Coordinates of C-alpha atoms and ligand atoms in Angstrom, one line a residue:
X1 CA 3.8 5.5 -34.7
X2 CA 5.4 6.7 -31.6
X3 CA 8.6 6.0 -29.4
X4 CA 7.8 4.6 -26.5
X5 CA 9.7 2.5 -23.6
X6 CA 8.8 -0.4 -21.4
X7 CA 8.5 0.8 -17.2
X8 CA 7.7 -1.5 -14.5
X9 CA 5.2 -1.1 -11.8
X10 CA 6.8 -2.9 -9.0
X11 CA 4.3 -3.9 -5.6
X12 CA 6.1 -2.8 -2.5
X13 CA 6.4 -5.5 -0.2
X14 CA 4.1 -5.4 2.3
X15 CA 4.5 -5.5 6.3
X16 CA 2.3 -9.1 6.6
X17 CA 4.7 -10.9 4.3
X18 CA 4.9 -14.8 5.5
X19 CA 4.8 -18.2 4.2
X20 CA 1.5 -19.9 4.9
X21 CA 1.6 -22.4 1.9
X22 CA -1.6 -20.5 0.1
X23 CA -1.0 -21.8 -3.5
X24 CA -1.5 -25.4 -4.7
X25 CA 0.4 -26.1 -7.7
X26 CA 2.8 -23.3 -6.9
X27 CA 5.7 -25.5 -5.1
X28 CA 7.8 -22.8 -3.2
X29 CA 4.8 -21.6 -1.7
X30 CA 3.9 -25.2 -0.8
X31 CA 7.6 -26.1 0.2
X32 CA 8.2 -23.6 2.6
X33 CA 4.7 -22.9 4.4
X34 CA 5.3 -22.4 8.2
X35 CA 8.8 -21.2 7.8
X36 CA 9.4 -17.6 9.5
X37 CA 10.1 -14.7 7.3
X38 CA 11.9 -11.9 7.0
X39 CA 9.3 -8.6 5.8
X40 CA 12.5 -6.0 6.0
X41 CA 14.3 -8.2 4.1
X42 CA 12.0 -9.0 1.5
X43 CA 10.8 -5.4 0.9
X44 CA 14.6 -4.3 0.9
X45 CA 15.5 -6.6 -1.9
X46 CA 12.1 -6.0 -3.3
X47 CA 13.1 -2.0 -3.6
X48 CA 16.6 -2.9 -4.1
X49 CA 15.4 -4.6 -7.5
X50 CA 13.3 -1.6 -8.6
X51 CA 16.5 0.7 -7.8
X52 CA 18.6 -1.6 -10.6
X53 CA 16.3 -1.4 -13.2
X54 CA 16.0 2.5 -12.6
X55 CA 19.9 2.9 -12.8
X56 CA 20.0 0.8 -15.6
X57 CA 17.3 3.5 -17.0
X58 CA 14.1 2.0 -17.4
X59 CA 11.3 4.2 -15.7
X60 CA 10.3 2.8 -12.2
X61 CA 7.0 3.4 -10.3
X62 CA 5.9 1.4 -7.3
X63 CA 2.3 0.2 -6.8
X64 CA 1.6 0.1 -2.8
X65 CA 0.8 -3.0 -0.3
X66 CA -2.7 -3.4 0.0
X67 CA -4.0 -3.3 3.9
X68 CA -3.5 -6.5 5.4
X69 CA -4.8 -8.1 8.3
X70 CA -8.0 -7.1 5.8
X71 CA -10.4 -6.7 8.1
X72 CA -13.2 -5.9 5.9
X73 CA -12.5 -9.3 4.3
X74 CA -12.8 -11.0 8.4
X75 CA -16.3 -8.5 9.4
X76 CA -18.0 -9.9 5.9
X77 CA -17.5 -13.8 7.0
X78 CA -19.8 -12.6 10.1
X79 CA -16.8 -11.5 12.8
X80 CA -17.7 -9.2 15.0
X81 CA -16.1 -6.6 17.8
X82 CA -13.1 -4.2 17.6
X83 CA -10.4 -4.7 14.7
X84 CA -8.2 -6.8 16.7
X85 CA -11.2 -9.0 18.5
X86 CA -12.0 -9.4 14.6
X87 CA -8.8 -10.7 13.5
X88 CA -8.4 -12.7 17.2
X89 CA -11.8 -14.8 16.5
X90 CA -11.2 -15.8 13.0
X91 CA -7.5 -17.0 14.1
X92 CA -9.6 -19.1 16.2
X93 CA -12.4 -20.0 14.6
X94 CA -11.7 -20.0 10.6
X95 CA -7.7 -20.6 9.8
X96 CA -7.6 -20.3 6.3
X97 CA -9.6 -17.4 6.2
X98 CA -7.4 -15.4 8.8
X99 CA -3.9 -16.5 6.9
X100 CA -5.8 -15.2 3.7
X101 CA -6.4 -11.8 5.0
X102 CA -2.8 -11.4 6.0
X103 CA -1.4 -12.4 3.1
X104 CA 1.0 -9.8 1.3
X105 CA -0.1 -10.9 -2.2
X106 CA -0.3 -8.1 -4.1
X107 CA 3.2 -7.7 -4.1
X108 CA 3.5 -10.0 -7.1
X109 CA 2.3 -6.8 -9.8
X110 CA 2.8 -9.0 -12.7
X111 CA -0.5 -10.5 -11.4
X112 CA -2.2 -7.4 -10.7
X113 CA -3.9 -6.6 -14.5
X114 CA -3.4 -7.2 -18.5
X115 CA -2.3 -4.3 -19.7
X116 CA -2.3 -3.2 -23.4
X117 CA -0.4 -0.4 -24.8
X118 CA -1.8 2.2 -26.3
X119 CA 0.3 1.5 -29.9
X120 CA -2.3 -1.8 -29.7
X121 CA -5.6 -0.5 -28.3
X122 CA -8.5 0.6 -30.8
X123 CA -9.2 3.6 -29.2
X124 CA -5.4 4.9 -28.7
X125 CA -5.4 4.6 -24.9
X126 CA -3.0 2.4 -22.8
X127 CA -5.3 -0.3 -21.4
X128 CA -5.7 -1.9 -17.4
X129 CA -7.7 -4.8 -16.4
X130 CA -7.0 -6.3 -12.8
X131 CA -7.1 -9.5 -12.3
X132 CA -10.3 -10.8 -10.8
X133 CA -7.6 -14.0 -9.1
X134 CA -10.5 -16.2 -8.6
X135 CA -8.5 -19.5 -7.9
X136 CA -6.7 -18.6 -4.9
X137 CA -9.2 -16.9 -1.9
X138 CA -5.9 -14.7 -0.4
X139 CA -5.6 -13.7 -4.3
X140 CA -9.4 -12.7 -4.9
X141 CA -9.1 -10.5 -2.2
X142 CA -6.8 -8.0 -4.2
X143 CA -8.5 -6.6 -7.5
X144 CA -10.3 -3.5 -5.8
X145 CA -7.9 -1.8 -4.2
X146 CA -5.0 -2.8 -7.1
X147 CA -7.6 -1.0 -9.2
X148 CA -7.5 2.0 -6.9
X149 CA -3.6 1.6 -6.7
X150 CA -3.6 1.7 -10.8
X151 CA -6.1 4.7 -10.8
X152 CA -4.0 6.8 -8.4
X153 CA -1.0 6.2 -10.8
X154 CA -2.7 6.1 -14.1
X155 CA -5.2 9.6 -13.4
X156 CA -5.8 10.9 -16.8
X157 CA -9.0 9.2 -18.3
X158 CA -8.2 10.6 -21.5
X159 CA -5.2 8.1 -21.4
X160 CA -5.6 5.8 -19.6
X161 CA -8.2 3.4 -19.4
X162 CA -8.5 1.3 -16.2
X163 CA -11.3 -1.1 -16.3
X164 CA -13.0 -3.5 -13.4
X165 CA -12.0 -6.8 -13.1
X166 CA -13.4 -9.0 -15.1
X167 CA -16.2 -10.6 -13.1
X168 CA -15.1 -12.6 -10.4
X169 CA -16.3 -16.4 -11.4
X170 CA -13.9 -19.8 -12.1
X171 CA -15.0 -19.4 -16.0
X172 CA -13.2 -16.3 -16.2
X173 CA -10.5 -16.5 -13.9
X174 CA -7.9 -14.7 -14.7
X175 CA -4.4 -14.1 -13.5
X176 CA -3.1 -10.8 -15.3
X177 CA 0.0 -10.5 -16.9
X178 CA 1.9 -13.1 -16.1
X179 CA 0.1 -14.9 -18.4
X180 CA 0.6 -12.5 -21.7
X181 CA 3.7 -11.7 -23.9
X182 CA 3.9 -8.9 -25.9
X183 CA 6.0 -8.8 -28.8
X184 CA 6.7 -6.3 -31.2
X185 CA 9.7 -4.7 -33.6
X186 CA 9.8 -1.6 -31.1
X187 CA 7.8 -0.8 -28.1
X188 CA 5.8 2.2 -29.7
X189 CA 5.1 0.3 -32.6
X190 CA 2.1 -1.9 -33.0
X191 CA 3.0 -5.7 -31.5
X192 CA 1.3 -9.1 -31.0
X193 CA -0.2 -10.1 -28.4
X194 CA 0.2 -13.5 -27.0
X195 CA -1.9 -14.3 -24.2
X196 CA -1.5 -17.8 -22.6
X197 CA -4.9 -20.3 -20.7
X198 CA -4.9 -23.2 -19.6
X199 CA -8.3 -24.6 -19.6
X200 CA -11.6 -23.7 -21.2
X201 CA -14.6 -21.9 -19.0
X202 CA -16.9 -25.3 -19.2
X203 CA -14.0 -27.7 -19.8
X204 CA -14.1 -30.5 -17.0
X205 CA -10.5 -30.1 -15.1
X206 CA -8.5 -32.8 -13.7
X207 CA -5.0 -31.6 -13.6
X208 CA -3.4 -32.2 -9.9
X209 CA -3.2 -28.2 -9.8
X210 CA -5.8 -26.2 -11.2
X211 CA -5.5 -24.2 -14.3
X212 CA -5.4 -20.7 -13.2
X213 CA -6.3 -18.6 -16.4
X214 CA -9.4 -19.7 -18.6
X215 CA -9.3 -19.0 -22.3
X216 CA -12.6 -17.2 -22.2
X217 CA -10.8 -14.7 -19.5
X218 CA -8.6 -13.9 -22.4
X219 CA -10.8 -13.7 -25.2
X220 CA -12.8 -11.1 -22.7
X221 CA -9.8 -8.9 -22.4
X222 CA -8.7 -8.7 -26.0
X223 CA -12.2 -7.4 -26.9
X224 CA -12.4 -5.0 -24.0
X225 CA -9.5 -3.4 -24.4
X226 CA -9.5 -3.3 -28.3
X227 CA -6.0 -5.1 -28.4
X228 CA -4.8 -5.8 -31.5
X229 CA -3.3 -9.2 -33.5
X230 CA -4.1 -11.3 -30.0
X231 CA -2.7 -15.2 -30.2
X232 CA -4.5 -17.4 -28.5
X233 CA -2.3 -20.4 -27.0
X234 CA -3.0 -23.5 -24.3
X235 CA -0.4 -23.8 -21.2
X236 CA 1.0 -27.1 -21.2
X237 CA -0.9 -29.6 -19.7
X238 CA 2.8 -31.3 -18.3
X239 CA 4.0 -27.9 -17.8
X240 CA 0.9 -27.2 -15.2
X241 CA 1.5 -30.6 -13.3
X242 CA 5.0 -30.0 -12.7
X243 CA 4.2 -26.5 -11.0
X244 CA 4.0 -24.4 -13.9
X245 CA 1.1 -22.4 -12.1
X246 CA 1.2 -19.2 -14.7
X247 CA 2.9 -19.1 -17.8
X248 CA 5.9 -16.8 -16.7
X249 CA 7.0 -19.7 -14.7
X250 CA 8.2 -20.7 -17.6
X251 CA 8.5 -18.1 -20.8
X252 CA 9.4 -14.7 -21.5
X253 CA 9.5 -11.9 -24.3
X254 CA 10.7 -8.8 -25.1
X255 CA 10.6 -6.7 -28.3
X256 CA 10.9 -9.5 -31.3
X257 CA 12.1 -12.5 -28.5
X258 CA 10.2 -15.1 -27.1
X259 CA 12.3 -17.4 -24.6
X260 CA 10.6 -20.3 -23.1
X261 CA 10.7 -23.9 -21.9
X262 CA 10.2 -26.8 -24.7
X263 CA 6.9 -27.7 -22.4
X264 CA 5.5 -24.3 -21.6
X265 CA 2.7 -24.6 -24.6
X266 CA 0.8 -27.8 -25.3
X267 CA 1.3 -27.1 -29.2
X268 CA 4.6 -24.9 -29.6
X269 CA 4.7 -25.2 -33.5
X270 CA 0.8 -24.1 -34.2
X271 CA 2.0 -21.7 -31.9
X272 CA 5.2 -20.3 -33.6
X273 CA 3.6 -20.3 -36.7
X274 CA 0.4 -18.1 -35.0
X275 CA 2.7 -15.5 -33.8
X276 CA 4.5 -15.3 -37.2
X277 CA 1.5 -14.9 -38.9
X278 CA 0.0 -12.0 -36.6
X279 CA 3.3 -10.7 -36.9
X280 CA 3.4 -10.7 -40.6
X281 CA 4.8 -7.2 -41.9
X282 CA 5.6 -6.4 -38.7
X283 CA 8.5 -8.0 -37.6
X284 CA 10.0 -11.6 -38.0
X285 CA 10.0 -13.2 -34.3
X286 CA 12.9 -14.4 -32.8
X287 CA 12.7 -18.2 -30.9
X288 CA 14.9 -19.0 -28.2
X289 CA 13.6 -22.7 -26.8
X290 CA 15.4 -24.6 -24.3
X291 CA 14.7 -28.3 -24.3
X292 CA 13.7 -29.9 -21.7
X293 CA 16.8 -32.0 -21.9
X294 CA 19.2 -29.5 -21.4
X295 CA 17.1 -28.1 -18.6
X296 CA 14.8 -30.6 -16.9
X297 CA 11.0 -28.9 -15.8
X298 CA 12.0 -29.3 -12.4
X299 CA 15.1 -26.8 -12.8
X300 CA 13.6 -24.7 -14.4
X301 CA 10.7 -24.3 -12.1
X302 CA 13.0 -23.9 -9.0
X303 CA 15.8 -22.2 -10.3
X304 CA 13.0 -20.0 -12.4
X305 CA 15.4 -19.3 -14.9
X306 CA 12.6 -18.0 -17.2
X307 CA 10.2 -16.3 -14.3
X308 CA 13.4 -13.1 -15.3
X309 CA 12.6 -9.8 -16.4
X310 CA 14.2 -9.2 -20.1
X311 CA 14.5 -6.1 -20.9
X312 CA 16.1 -3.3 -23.3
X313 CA 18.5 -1.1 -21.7
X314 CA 18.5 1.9 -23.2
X315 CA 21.7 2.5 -25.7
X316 CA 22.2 -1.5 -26.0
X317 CA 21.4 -3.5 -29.0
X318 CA 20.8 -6.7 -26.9
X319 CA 18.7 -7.6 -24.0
X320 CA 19.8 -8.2 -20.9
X321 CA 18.1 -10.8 -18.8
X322 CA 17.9 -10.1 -15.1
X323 CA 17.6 -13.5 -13.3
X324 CA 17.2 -14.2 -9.2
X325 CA 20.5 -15.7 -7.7
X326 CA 18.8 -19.2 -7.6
X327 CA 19.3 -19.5 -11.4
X328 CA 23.4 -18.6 -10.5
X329 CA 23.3 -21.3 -7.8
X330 CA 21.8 -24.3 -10.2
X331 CA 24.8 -25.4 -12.4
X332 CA 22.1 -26.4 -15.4
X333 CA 20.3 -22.9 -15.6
X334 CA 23.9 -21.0 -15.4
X335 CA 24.9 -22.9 -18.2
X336 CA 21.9 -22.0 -20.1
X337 CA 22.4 -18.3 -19.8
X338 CA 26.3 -18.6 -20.5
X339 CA 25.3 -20.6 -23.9
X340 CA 23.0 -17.4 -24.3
X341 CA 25.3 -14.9 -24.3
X342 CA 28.3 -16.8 -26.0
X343 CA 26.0 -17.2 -28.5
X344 CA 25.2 -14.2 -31.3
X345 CA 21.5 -14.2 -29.9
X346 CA 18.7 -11.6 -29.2
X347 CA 20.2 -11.9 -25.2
X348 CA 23.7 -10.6 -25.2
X349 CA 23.8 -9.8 -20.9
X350 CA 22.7 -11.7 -17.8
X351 CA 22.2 -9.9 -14.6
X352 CA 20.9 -11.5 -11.0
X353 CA 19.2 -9.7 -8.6
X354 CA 18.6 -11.2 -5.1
X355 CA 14.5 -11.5 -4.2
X356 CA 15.2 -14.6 -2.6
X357 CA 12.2 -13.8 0.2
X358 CA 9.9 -13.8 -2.7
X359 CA 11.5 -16.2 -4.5
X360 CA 10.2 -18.8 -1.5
X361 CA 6.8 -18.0 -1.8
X362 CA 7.1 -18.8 -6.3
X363 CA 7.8 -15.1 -6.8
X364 CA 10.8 -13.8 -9.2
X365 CA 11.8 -10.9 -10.7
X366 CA 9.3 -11.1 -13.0
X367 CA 6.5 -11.8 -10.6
X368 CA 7.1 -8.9 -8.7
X369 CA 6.7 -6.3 -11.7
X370 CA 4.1 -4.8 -14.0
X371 CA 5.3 -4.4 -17.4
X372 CA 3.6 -0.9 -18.7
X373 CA 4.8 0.4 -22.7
X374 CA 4.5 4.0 -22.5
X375 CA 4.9 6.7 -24.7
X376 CA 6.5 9.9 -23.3
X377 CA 3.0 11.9 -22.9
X378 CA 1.8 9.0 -21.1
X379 CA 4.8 9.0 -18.8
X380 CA 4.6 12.9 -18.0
X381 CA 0.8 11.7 -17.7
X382 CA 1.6 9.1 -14.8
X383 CA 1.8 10.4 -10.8
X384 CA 5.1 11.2 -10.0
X385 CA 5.1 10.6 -6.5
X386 CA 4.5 6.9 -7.1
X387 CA 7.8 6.8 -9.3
X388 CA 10.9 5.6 -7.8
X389 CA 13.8 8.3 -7.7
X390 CA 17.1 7.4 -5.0
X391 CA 15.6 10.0 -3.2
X392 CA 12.6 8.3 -2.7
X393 CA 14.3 5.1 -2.5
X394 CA 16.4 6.0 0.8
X395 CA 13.4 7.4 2.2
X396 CA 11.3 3.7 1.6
X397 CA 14.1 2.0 2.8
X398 CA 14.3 4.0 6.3
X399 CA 10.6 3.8 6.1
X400 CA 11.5 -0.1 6.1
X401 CA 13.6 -0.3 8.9
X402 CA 10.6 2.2 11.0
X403 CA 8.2 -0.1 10.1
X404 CA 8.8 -4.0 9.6
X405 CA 9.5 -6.6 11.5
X406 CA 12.9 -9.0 11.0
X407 CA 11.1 -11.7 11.4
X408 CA 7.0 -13.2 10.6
X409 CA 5.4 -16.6 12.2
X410 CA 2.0 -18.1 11.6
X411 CA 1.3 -16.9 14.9
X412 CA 2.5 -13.5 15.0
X413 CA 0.0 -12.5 12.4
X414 CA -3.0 -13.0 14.9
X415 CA -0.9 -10.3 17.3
X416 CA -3.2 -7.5 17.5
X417 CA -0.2 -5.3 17.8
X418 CA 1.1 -6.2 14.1
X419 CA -3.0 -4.7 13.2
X420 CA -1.2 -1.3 14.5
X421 CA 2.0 -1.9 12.7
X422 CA 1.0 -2.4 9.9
X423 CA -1.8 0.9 9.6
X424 CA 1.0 2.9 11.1
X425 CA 3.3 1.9 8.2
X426 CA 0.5 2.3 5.7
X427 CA -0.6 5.4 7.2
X428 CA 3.1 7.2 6.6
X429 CA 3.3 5.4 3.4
X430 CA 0.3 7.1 1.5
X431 CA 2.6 10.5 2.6
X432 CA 5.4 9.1 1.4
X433 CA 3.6 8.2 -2.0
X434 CA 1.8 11.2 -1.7
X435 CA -1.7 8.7 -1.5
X436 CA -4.2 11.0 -0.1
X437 CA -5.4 10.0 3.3
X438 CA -8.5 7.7 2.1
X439 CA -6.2 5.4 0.1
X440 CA -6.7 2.7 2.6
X441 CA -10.4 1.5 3.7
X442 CA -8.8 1.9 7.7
X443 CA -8.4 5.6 6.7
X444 CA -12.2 6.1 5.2
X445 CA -13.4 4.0 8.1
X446 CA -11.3 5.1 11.6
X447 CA -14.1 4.0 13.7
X448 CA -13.3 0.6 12.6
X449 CA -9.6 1.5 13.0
X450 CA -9.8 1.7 16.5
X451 CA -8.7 -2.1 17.9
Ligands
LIG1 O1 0.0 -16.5 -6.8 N1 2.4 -16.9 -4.3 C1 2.0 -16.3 -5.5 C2 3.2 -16.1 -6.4 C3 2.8 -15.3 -7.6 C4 3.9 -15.3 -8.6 N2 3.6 -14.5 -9.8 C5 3.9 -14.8 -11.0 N3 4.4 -16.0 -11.4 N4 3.7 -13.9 -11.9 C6 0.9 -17.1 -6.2 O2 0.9 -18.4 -6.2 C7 2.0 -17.7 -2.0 C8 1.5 -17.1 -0.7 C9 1.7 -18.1 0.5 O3 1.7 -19.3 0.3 O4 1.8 -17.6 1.6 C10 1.5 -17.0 -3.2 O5 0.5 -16.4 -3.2

């Protein structure tokens, strides 16, 4: 048994960031397609967030945008010409395609792999699979280069084991880990690990969303990475109709604590009494369950009192839930989290942080980061220049203001000029991170580069 402690791997916001109403079943994203954004805004709060959780000591590292327009995506659908005459014809010709390549996506890490620590995995190493992201086309597009982005930060193959997606088909779609809870008595000791689907591989699906994560995508992953006492459990069917599009829309754990919405699993008691079991001489897990009648579906999913990061701060006994401002602002959420910490429960402290740029595209704290339990060899193991420090933080938020626009429209993303803007940022970004200059396909390809 070791000591280890829980980091986040947060995705820096990336340059493209926009609403184009890309998700069915996610209603933010739905809600607000066409609206201008704000890119400087939402990567300042984004890095403002990761800044919090490093003060309040947890170790922070930051996982980059991917390259967006993605032009490779464009040339493979048959578009031909220069970069920008690329990205000009499919704007023209194939809509849905173009708004996919520009999509900042990756920015929501918790999607970007399963991870299993190495106090779980068979063969003692701490564990990656990307998410292949089959359901949504701008999401599909992200697994390579997130594995690349994981490689640069995880180096050491004698630690760290980061594996190919899983193969990239609807019967094992898979959406990472915002659809798995680890629990456990202490982070470096051994933990359960509940991992959440909701539909089978050959199960005919008529939800009005789709079911993002299948159960054999899960069952895959478990065996691949070796991961020890694994519970299987089914989303809820109601909780997917009303928006619950992955399971951290609406549940969260930490350490011996699982906190979710009465409808998040279609059978909550076979599922108690699973985790207790795998659990057994472990550690007795702790149930915190809001009904649905003290918080209706509905708030939860827009308020996204559960989609919060709850974590142990180091020194304090109880955890500390760190909640996006819209969970303040609806009267039926803050009253769950004051009835939290009156109460003698596992969550004694609630903290909101302001993502609210994410937030309208279904993106909460918890979205935005990559849990990764890691021991203190595996931490001096990790690349330091992708770990936040202030220092590094001033210099990403000047890099910010260089770089990003104050405000994004459908049609701005076809300007051939934001193509420029965004390698340029990219470009002085993989110094910044210290990257290497081949990080980004426009930096092994400047032929293509050239618009
Ligand atoms: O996959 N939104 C993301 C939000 C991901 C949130 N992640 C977690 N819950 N862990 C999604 O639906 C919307 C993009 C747009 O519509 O422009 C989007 O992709």
């Amino acid at each position: 048994m070791s000591t280890a402690i829980e980091a986040n791997a947060d995705g820096l916001i990336g340059p493209t960031h926009s609403y184009a109403g890309l998700s069915p079943g996610n209603l933010a994203s739905s809600l607000n397609k066409g609206e201008a954004s704000n890119p400087r805004a939402a990567v300042k709060q984004g890095l403002q967030k990761m800044r919090r959780l490093h003060d309040l000591g947890l170790p922070q590292f930051i996982l980059p945008p991917h390259e967006r327009p993605n032009i490779p995506f464009l040339r493979s659908l048959g578009f031909a010409g220069t970069d920008g005459e690329v990205l000009a014809r499919a704007w023209k010709e194939a809509l849905s395609f173009a708004a996919a390549a520009c999509s900042a996506s990756p920015m929501w890490a918790a999607n970007a792999a399963t991870v299993t620590p190495s106090a779980d995995a068979a063969d003692g190493r701490l564990h990656f699979t990307p998410a292949n992201l089959v359901t949504n086309l701008h999401r599909s597009l992200e697994h390579a280069q997130t594995r690349r982005a994981l490689q640069a930060l995880f180096p050491d193959p004698r630690r760290f084991a980061v594996h190919e997606a899983l193969p990239p088909v609807a019967h094992l779609a898979d959406e990472g880990a915002a659809n798995h809870v680890r629990l456990c008595a202490a982070h470096g000791e051994p933990g359960v690990n509940l991992l959440v689907w909701g539909r089978e591989a050959w199960e005919p699906w008529d939800g009005p969303y789709p079911a993002r994560q299948t159960r054999e995508a899960c069952e895959a992953i478990v065996r691949r990475h070796g991961a020890g006492r694994p519970v299987l459990a089914r989303q809820g069917k109601a909780a997917i109709a009303g928006g619950t599009f992955h399971n951290d829309v609406v549940c969260v754990g930490a350490l011996d604590t699982l906190f979710f919405h009465e409808l998040a699993f279609e059978d909550t008691d076979t599922v108690k009494a699973d985790i207790r079991a795998a659990a057994d001489g472990l550690f007795e897990p702790l149930f915190v369950e809001v009904s649905a009648e003290d918080l209706p579906l509905a708030d939860a999913i827009s308020s996204y009192l559960f989609n919060s990061m709850l974590i142990q701060v180091p020194g304090e006994s109880r955890l500390t839930l760190v909640c996006p401002t819209e969970t303040q602002e609806n009267p039926r959420s803050r009253a769950v989290t004051e009835r939290l910490v009156a109460s003698n429960g596992p969550i004694g402290r609630v903290e909101f942080v302001d993502v609210r740029q994410s937030m309208r595209n279904g993106g909460g704290p918890a979205c935005l980061r990559l849990r990764v339990v890691m021991t203190e060899a595996e931490l001096a193991a990790a690349n330091p220049a992708m770990r936040l420090t202030p220092e590094l933080h001033t210099r990403l938020d000047a890099w910010a203001d260089r770089h990003y626009r104050d405000t994004l429209t459908a049609a701005d993303l076809a300007d051939p000029a934001l193509l420029e803007e965004t390698r340029g940022a990219l470009d002085d970004l993989t110094g910044l991170l210290g990257l290497g200059s081949g990080f980004y396909p426009f930096q092994r390809d400047p032929a293509a580069a050239l618009a």
